PDB file of C-alpha atoms in Angstrom:
ATOM      1  CA  THR X 259      -7.428   4.095  16.012  1.00 56.00           C
ATOM      2  CA  GLN X 260      -8.860   2.107  13.149  1.00 63.00           C
ATOM      3  CA  LEU X 261      -7.569  -1.408  12.727  1.00 81.00           C
ATOM      4  CA  LEU X 262      -8.035  -3.826   9.870  1.00 92.00           C
ATOM      5  CA  GLU X 263      -7.324  -7.418  10.748  1.00 95.00           C
ATOM      6  CA  GLN X 264      -6.764  -9.875   7.944  1.00 96.00           C
ATOM      7  CA  SER X 265      -7.070 -13.613   8.227  1.00 96.00           C
ATOM      8  CA  PRO X 266      -5.431 -15.873   7.652  1.00 97.00           C
ATOM      9  CA  GLN X 267      -2.010 -14.286   7.976  1.00 95.00           C
ATOM     10  CA  PHE X 268      -0.435 -17.044   5.903  1.00 96.00           C
ATOM     11  CA  LEU X 269      -2.060 -19.488   3.502  1.00 97.00           C
ATOM     12  CA  SER X 270      -0.454 -22.162   1.382  1.00 97.00           C
ATOM     13  CA  ILE X 271      -2.676 -24.281  -0.848  1.00 96.00           C
ATOM     14  CA  GLN X 272      -2.518 -26.481  -3.894  1.00 97.00           C
ATOM     15  CA  GLU X 273      -3.198 -25.181  -7.371  1.00 97.00           C
ATOM     16  CA  GLY X 274      -6.861 -25.546  -8.254  1.00 97.00           C
ATOM     17  CA  GLU X 275      -8.201 -25.130  -4.739  1.00 97.00           C
ATOM     18  CA  ASN X 276     -10.467 -22.333  -3.592  1.00 97.00           C
ATOM     19  CA  LEU X 277      -9.721 -19.891  -0.782  1.00 97.00           C
ATOM     20  CA  THR X 278     -11.136 -16.919   1.062  1.00 98.00           C
ATOM     21  CA  VAL X 279      -9.271 -14.078   2.744  1.00 98.00           C
ATOM     22  CA  TYR X 280     -11.049 -11.940   5.307  1.00 98.00           C
ATOM     23  CA  CYS X 281     -10.586  -8.322   6.263  1.00 97.00           C
ATOM     24  CA  ASN X 282     -12.347  -7.253   9.457  1.00 96.00           C
ATOM     25  CA  SER X 283     -12.702  -4.081  11.477  1.00 94.00           C
ATOM     26  CA  SER X 284     -14.881  -2.560  14.159  1.00 91.00           C
ATOM     27  CA  SER X 285     -14.887   0.699  12.207  1.00 89.00           C
ATOM     28  CA  VAL X 286     -17.053   1.712   9.292  1.00 91.00           C
ATOM     29  CA  PHE X 287     -15.319   2.587   6.037  1.00 91.00           C
ATOM     30  CA  SER X 288     -16.655   4.585   3.138  1.00 87.00           C
ATOM     31  CA  SER X 289     -14.646   2.477   0.721  1.00 88.00           C
ATOM     32  CA  LEU X 290     -12.263  -0.425   0.798  1.00 92.00           C
ATOM     33  CA  GLN X 291      -9.515  -1.397  -1.592  1.00 93.00           C
ATOM     34  CA  TRP X 292      -7.740  -4.691  -2.177  1.00 97.00           C
ATOM     35  CA  TYR X 293      -4.139  -4.829  -3.363  1.00 96.00           C
ATOM     36  CA  ARG X 294      -1.795  -7.631  -4.382  1.00 96.00           C
ATOM     37  CA  GLN X 295       1.930  -7.233  -3.988  1.00 94.00           C
ATOM     38  CA  GLU X 296       4.623  -9.444  -5.463  1.00 92.00           C
ATOM     39  CA  PRO X 297       8.214  -9.537  -4.200  1.00 86.00           C
ATOM     40  CA  GLY X 298      10.231  -6.539  -5.329  1.00 85.00           C
ATOM     41  CA  GLU X 299       7.206  -4.587  -6.478  1.00 90.00           C
ATOM     42  CA  GLY X 300       4.745  -2.125  -5.052  1.00 92.00           C
ATOM     43  CA  PRO X 301       1.144  -3.058  -4.238  1.00 94.00           C
ATOM     44  CA  VAL X 302      -1.118  -3.223  -7.279  1.00 94.00           C
ATOM     45  CA  LEU X 303      -4.739  -2.207  -6.916  1.00 92.00           C
ATOM     46  CA  LEU X 304      -7.196  -5.026  -7.631  1.00 95.00           C
ATOM     47  CA  VAL X 305     -10.532  -3.475  -6.775  1.00 94.00           C
ATOM     48  CA  THR X 306     -12.355  -0.745  -4.872  1.00 91.00           C
ATOM     49  CA  VAL X 307     -15.705  -1.426  -3.197  1.00 93.00           C
ATOM     50  CA  VAL X 308     -17.823   1.419  -1.939  1.00 90.00           C
ATOM     51  CA  THR X 309     -21.368   0.179  -1.294  1.00 92.00           C
ATOM     52  CA  GLY X 310     -22.430  -2.045   1.593  1.00 94.00           C
ATOM     53  CA  GLY X 311     -23.102  -5.542   0.277  1.00 95.00           C
ATOM     54  CA  GLU X 312     -21.358  -4.811  -3.009  1.00 96.00           C
ATOM     55  CA  VAL X 313     -19.850  -7.747  -4.881  1.00 97.00           C
ATOM     56  CA  LYS X 314     -17.248  -7.304  -7.588  1.00 97.00           C
ATOM     57  CA  LYS X 315     -15.690  -9.978  -9.733  1.00 97.00           C
ATOM     58  CA  LEU X 316     -12.308  -9.901 -11.401  1.00 94.00           C
ATOM     59  CA  LYS X 317     -11.918 -13.135 -13.363  1.00 95.00           C
ATOM     60  CA  ARG X 318     -11.475 -15.809 -10.667  1.00 97.00           C
ATOM     61  CA  LEU X 319     -11.445 -13.276  -7.836  1.00 97.00           C
ATOM     62  CA  THR X 320     -14.654 -12.244  -6.061  1.00 98.00           C
ATOM     63  CA  PHE X 321     -14.659  -9.324  -3.665  1.00 98.00           C
ATOM     64  CA  GLN X 322     -17.447  -8.509  -1.244  1.00 97.00           C
ATOM     65  CA  PHE X 323     -17.983  -5.501   0.995  1.00 97.00           C
ATOM     66  CA  GLY X 324     -19.931  -6.227   4.167  1.00 96.00           C
ATOM     67  CA  ASP X 325     -23.423  -4.812   4.541  1.00 95.00           C
ATOM     68  CA  ALA X 326     -22.276  -2.612   7.418  1.00 94.00           C
ATOM     69  CA  ARG X 327     -19.086  -1.610   5.546  1.00 93.00           C
ATOM     70  CA  LYS X 328     -16.900  -2.897   8.373  1.00 94.00           C
ATOM     71  CA  ASP X 329     -15.520  -5.971   6.667  1.00 95.00           C
ATOM     72  CA  SER X 330     -14.665  -7.448   3.316  1.00 97.00           C
ATOM     73  CA  SER X 331     -13.699 -10.747   1.791  1.00 98.00           C
ATOM     74  CA  LEU X 332     -11.700 -11.920  -1.178  1.00 98.00           C
ATOM     75  CA  HIS X 333     -12.531 -15.314  -2.649  1.00 98.00           C
ATOM     76  CA  ILE X 334     -10.290 -16.959  -5.223  1.00 98.00           C
ATOM     77  CA  THR X 335     -11.631 -19.830  -7.275  1.00 97.00           C
ATOM     78  CA  ALA X 336      -9.312 -22.451  -8.736  1.00 97.00           C
ATOM     79  CA  ALA X 337      -6.156 -20.762  -7.496  1.00 97.00           C
ATOM     80  CA  GLN X 338      -3.208 -20.514  -9.867  1.00 97.00           C
ATOM     81  CA  PRO X 339       0.511 -20.075  -9.074  1.00 95.00           C
ATOM     82  CA  GLY X 340       0.216 -16.558 -10.473  1.00 95.00           C
ATOM     83  CA  ASP X 341      -2.096 -15.703  -7.575  1.00 96.00           C
ATOM     84  CA  THR X 342       0.826 -16.021  -5.177  1.00 96.00           C
ATOM     85  CA  GLY X 343       1.565 -12.796  -3.361  1.00 95.00           C
ATOM     86  CA  LEU X 344       0.833 -10.557  -0.404  1.00 96.00           C
ATOM     87  CA  TYR X 345      -2.804  -9.449  -0.320  1.00 97.00           C
ATOM     88  CA  LEU X 346      -3.619  -6.215   1.470  1.00 96.00           C
ATOM     89  CA  CYS X 347      -6.952  -4.647   2.209  1.00 96.00           C
ATOM     90  CA  ALA X 348      -7.120  -0.918   2.878  1.00 94.00           C
ATOM     91  CA  GLY X 349     -10.029   1.143   4.126  1.00 91.00           C
ATOM     92  CA  ALA X 350     -10.872   4.816   4.007  1.00 86.00           C
ATOM     93  CA  SER X 351     -13.325   6.644   6.219  1.00 76.00           C
ATOM     94  CA  ASN X 352     -13.507   9.710   4.031  1.00 66.00           C
ATOM     95  CA  PHE X 353     -11.489   8.869   1.009  1.00 52.00           C
ATOM     96  CA  GLY X 354     -11.211  12.304  -0.383  1.00 55.00           C
ATOM     97  CA  ASN X 355      -9.484  13.657   2.663  1.00 61.00           C
ATOM     98  CA  GLU X 356      -8.103  10.872   4.813  1.00 71.00           C
ATOM     99  CA  LYS X 357      -5.306   8.406   4.607  1.00 80.00           C
ATOM    100  CA  LEU X 358      -5.893   4.724   4.028  1.00 87.00           C
ATOM    101  CA  THR X 359      -5.800   2.253   6.881  1.00 88.00           C
ATOM    102  CA  PHE X 360      -4.009  -0.881   5.713  1.00 93.00           C
ATOM    103  CA  GLY X 361      -4.788  -4.382   6.845  1.00 94.00           C
ATOM    104  CA  THR X 362      -2.261  -6.702   8.424  1.00 93.00           C
ATOM    105  CA  GLY X 363      -1.773  -8.609   5.169  1.00 95.00           C
ATOM    106  CA  THR X 364      -2.236 -12.183   3.964  1.00 96.00           C
ATOM    107  CA  ARG X 365       0.648 -13.978   2.380  1.00 96.00           C
ATOM    108  CA  LEU X 366      -0.704 -16.478  -0.131  1.00 97.00           C
ATOM    109  CA  THR X 367       1.332 -19.235  -1.724  1.00 97.00           C
ATOM    110  CA  ILE X 368      -0.123 -21.436  -4.448  1.00 97.00           C
ATOM    111  CA  ILE X 369       1.739 -24.691  -4.874  1.00 96.00           C
ATOM    112  CA  PRO X 370       1.858 -26.015  -8.447  1.00 94.00           C
TER     113      PRO X 370
ATOM    114  CA  SER A 233      -4.283   4.226 -13.666  1.00 69.00           C
ATOM    115  CA  ALA A 234      -1.245   6.196 -12.597  1.00 74.00           C
ATOM    116  CA  VAL A 235       2.310   5.181 -13.378  1.00 89.00           C
ATOM    117  CA  ILE A 236       4.710   5.905 -10.548  1.00 95.00           C
ATOM    118  CA  SER A 237       8.463   5.565 -10.779  1.00 96.00           C
ATOM    119  CA  GLN A 238      10.982   5.671  -7.971  1.00 97.00           C
ATOM    120  CA  LYS A 239      14.716   6.162  -7.935  1.00 97.00           C
ATOM    121  CA  PRO A 240      16.817   4.452  -6.807  1.00 97.00           C
ATOM    122  CA  SER A 241      15.195   1.025  -6.857  1.00 96.00           C
ATOM    123  CA  ARG A 242      17.619  -0.158  -4.221  1.00 96.00           C
ATOM    124  CA  ASP A 243      20.671   1.040  -2.366  1.00 97.00           C
ATOM    125  CA  ILE A 244      23.140  -0.080   0.249  1.00 97.00           C
ATOM    126  CA  CYS A 245      24.271   2.748   2.486  1.00 96.00           C
ATOM    127  CA  GLN A 246      26.643   3.309   5.341  1.00 97.00           C
ATOM    128  CA  ARG A 247      25.482   4.209   8.812  1.00 97.00           C
ATOM    129  CA  GLY A 248      25.299   7.977   9.372  1.00 97.00           C
ATOM    130  CA  THR A 249      24.759   8.920   5.746  1.00 97.00           C
ATOM    131  CA  SER A 250      21.570  10.158   4.093  1.00 98.00           C
ATOM    132  CA  LEU A 251      19.672   8.955   1.041  1.00 98.00           C
ATOM    133  CA  THR A 252      17.129  10.845  -1.023  1.00 98.00           C
ATOM    134  CA  ILE A 253      14.472   8.843  -2.850  1.00 98.00           C
ATOM    135  CA  GLN A 254      12.708  10.413  -5.805  1.00 98.00           C
ATOM    136  CA  CYS A 255       9.125   9.723  -6.865  1.00 97.00           C
ATOM    137  CA  GLN A 256       7.675  10.754 -10.205  1.00 97.00           C
ATOM    138  CA  VAL A 257       4.029  10.349 -11.225  1.00 96.00           C
ATOM    139  CA  ASP A 258       3.029  10.374 -14.883  1.00 94.00           C
ATOM    140  CA  SER A 259       0.245  12.883 -14.337  1.00 90.00           C
ATOM    141  CA  GLN A 260      -1.086  15.301 -11.751  1.00 87.00           C
ATOM    142  CA  VAL A 261      -2.478  13.758  -8.578  1.00 87.00           C
ATOM    143  CA  THR A 262      -4.315  15.168  -5.604  1.00 82.00           C
ATOM    144  CA  MET A 263      -2.283  13.569  -2.842  1.00 88.00           C
ATOM    145  CA  MET A 264       1.095  11.851  -2.467  1.00 94.00           C
ATOM    146  CA  PHE A 265       2.255   9.667   0.388  1.00 96.00           C
ATOM    147  CA  TRP A 266       5.362   7.905   1.620  1.00 97.00           C
ATOM    148  CA  TYR A 267       5.166   4.479   3.259  1.00 97.00           C
ATOM    149  CA  ARG A 268       7.620   2.094   4.844  1.00 96.00           C
ATOM    150  CA  GLN A 269       7.294  -1.671   4.601  1.00 95.00           C
ATOM    151  CA  GLN A 270       9.257  -4.512   6.087  1.00 89.00           C
ATOM    152  CA  PRO A 271       9.445  -7.418   3.612  1.00 82.00           C
ATOM    153  CA  GLY A 272       6.281  -9.481   3.715  1.00 81.00           C
ATOM    154  CA  GLN A 273       4.526  -7.156   6.119  1.00 87.00           C
ATOM    155  CA  SER A 274       1.909  -4.460   5.815  1.00 91.00           C
ATOM    156  CA  LEU A 275       2.505  -0.789   5.084  1.00 94.00           C
ATOM    157  CA  THR A 276       3.218   1.952   7.604  1.00 93.00           C
ATOM    158  CA  LEU A 277       2.469   5.517   6.561  1.00 94.00           C
ATOM    159  CA  ILE A 278       5.367   7.889   7.145  1.00 96.00           C
ATOM    160  CA  ALA A 279       3.814  11.126   5.933  1.00 95.00           C
ATOM    161  CA  THR A 280       1.564  12.866   3.467  1.00 94.00           C
ATOM    162  CA  ALA A 281       3.517  15.013   1.035  1.00 93.00           C
ATOM    163  CA  ASN A 282       1.720  18.324   0.635  1.00 86.00           C
ATOM    164  CA  GLN A 283       2.304  20.404  -2.452  1.00 86.00           C
ATOM    165  CA  GLY A 284       3.667  23.803  -1.526  1.00 82.00           C
ATOM    166  CA  SER A 285       3.694  23.223   2.222  1.00 85.00           C
ATOM    167  CA  GLU A 286       5.303  21.091   4.890  1.00 89.00           C
ATOM    168  CA  ALA A 287       4.531  17.390   4.916  1.00 92.00           C
ATOM    169  CA  THR A 288       2.133  15.928   7.489  1.00 93.00           C
ATOM    170  CA  TYR A 289       3.934  13.273   9.536  1.00 95.00           C
ATOM    171  CA  GLU A 290       2.447  10.288  11.302  1.00 93.00           C
ATOM    172  CA  SER A 291       3.145   9.439  14.900  1.00 92.00           C
ATOM    173  CA  GLY A 292       6.689   8.175  15.293  1.00 94.00           C
ATOM    174  CA  PHE A 293       8.059   9.980  12.244  1.00 96.00           C
ATOM    175  CA  VAL A 294       9.659  13.436  12.322  1.00 96.00           C
ATOM    176  CA  ILE A 295      10.756  15.924   9.718  1.00 96.00           C
ATOM    177  CA  ASP A 296      14.381  15.987  10.842  1.00 97.00           C
ATOM    178  CA  LYS A 297      14.706  12.273  10.179  1.00 97.00           C
ATOM    179  CA  PHE A 298      12.514  12.063   7.058  1.00 97.00           C
ATOM    180  CA  PRO A 299      12.448  15.430   5.282  1.00 97.00           C
ATOM    181  CA  ILE A 300      10.023  15.443   2.376  1.00 97.00           C
ATOM    182  CA  SER A 301       9.635  17.763  -0.554  1.00 94.00           C
ATOM    183  CA  ARG A 302       6.808  18.138  -3.028  1.00 94.00           C
ATOM    184  CA  PRO A 303       7.550  21.001  -5.369  1.00 92.00           C
ATOM    185  CA  ASN A 304       4.703  20.238  -7.780  1.00 91.00           C
ATOM    186  CA  LEU A 305       1.733  17.926  -8.373  1.00 91.00           C
ATOM    187  CA  THR A 306       3.745  15.097  -9.926  1.00 94.00           C
ATOM    188  CA  PHE A 307       7.006  14.868  -7.971  1.00 95.00           C
ATOM    189  CA  SER A 308       8.130  14.245  -4.417  1.00 96.00           C
ATOM    190  CA  THR A 309      11.283  13.258  -2.559  1.00 97.00           C
ATOM    191  CA  LEU A 310      11.857  11.499   0.740  1.00 98.00           C
ATOM    192  CA  THR A 311      15.208  11.741   2.496  1.00 98.00           C
ATOM    193  CA  VAL A 312      16.237   9.212   5.096  1.00 98.00           C
ATOM    194  CA  SER A 313      18.708  11.130   7.240  1.00 98.00           C
ATOM    195  CA  ASN A 314      21.537   9.957   9.469  1.00 97.00           C
ATOM    196  CA  MET A 315      20.721   6.365   8.666  1.00 97.00           C
ATOM    197  CA  SER A 316      21.079   3.433  11.010  1.00 96.00           C
ATOM    198  CA  PRO A 317      20.544  -0.286  10.358  1.00 96.00           C
ATOM    199  CA  GLU A 318      17.024   0.082  11.798  1.00 95.00           C
ATOM    200  CA  ASP A 319      16.137   2.206   8.759  1.00 96.00           C
ATOM    201  CA  SER A 320      16.666  -0.767   6.466  1.00 96.00           C
ATOM    202  CA  SER A 321      13.309  -1.259   4.795  1.00 96.00           C
ATOM    203  CA  ILE A 322      11.318  -0.813   1.619  1.00 96.00           C
ATOM    204  CA  TYR A 323      10.158   2.753   1.045  1.00 98.00           C
ATOM    205  CA  LEU A 324       7.109   3.202  -1.147  1.00 97.00           C
ATOM    206  CA  CYS A 325       5.753   6.294  -2.828  1.00 97.00           C
ATOM    207  CA  SER A 326       2.006   6.453  -3.374  1.00 95.00           C
ATOM    208  CA  ALA A 327      -0.323   8.807  -5.211  1.00 93.00           C
ATOM    209  CA  ARG A 328      -4.042   9.326  -5.068  1.00 88.00           C
ATOM    210  CA  ARG A 329      -6.074  10.390  -8.042  1.00 83.00           C
ATOM    211  CA  SER A 330      -9.671  11.520  -8.181  1.00 75.00           C
ATOM    212  CA  SER A 331     -11.870   9.794 -10.727  1.00 69.00           C
ATOM    213  CA  THR A 332     -14.803  11.130 -12.703  1.00 69.00           C
ATOM    214  CA  SER A 333     -17.020   8.602 -10.892  1.00 67.00           C
ATOM    215  CA  GLY A 334     -16.144  10.242  -7.595  1.00 65.00           C
ATOM    216  CA  THR A 335     -14.184   7.282  -6.233  1.00 69.00           C
ATOM    217  CA  ASP A 336     -10.568   8.108  -5.564  1.00 75.00           C
ATOM    218  CA  THR A 337      -7.915   5.521  -6.331  1.00 81.00           C
ATOM    219  CA  GLN A 338      -4.510   5.175  -4.721  1.00 87.00           C
ATOM    220  CA  TYR A 339      -1.527   3.774  -6.625  1.00 91.00           C
ATOM    221  CA  PHE A 340       1.957   2.724  -5.556  1.00 94.00           C
ATOM    222  CA  GLY A 341       5.424   2.947  -6.947  1.00 95.00           C
ATOM    223  CA  PRO A 342       7.690  -0.109  -7.155  1.00 95.00           C
ATOM    224  CA  GLY A 343       9.489   0.778  -3.952  1.00 95.00           C
ATOM    225  CA  THR A 344      13.072   1.495  -2.929  1.00 97.00           C
ATOM    226  CA  ARG A 345      14.806  -1.262  -1.026  1.00 96.00           C
ATOM    227  CA  LEU A 346      17.233   0.311   1.420  1.00 97.00           C
ATOM    228  CA  THR A 347      19.897  -1.586   3.321  1.00 96.00           C
ATOM    229  CA  VAL A 348      21.939   0.257   5.928  1.00 97.00           C
ATOM    230  CA  LEU A 349      25.179  -1.334   7.053  1.00 95.00           C
TER     231      LEU A 349
END
């Protein structure tokens, strides 16, 4: 069974601070996706990473896929209250044919 | 991106009754899924909705409890049968689309918040 552990589980920081969320597994994934979910809504896709070592930036968010494609990180610079939400990583071993394995989730709260 | 709508958005139901949730995608997709989520927690896959054939259920979920239909490439339903308070949860429809770059992308509907009394 593939497991994706996210850390921290909960994070509450002041506006303007930086933070990193980690997504770790002992399994290799062919691709990994990051989602953000706000209360009352479904998860919204932020990014997909597919190459070991790949780094993608989305404004103040930086996503990295581990060299061995077993882990990923999400770094937020100068966090804003709008970044508040549940962050989920999700990995696929063979994305065309297999279901996603979702991480345990990180609930982020940015305090104004 | 894919736009996914679900109906109803929320419902409060009595124990022993059944509720059918509808999921509509704005364009054809390769795969559709149904998930369950407790507020603030991660997602649990219930089943993969297969077009033209029976759904593929995950461990712990059975067809008699969660019958699923997928009559075409853009629509699916999930029924929660003979409900009990333990079925209270958020039910999410999801769809996967193939891209021209070869990287598939999976999208989610807004969810249906179910409360069983």
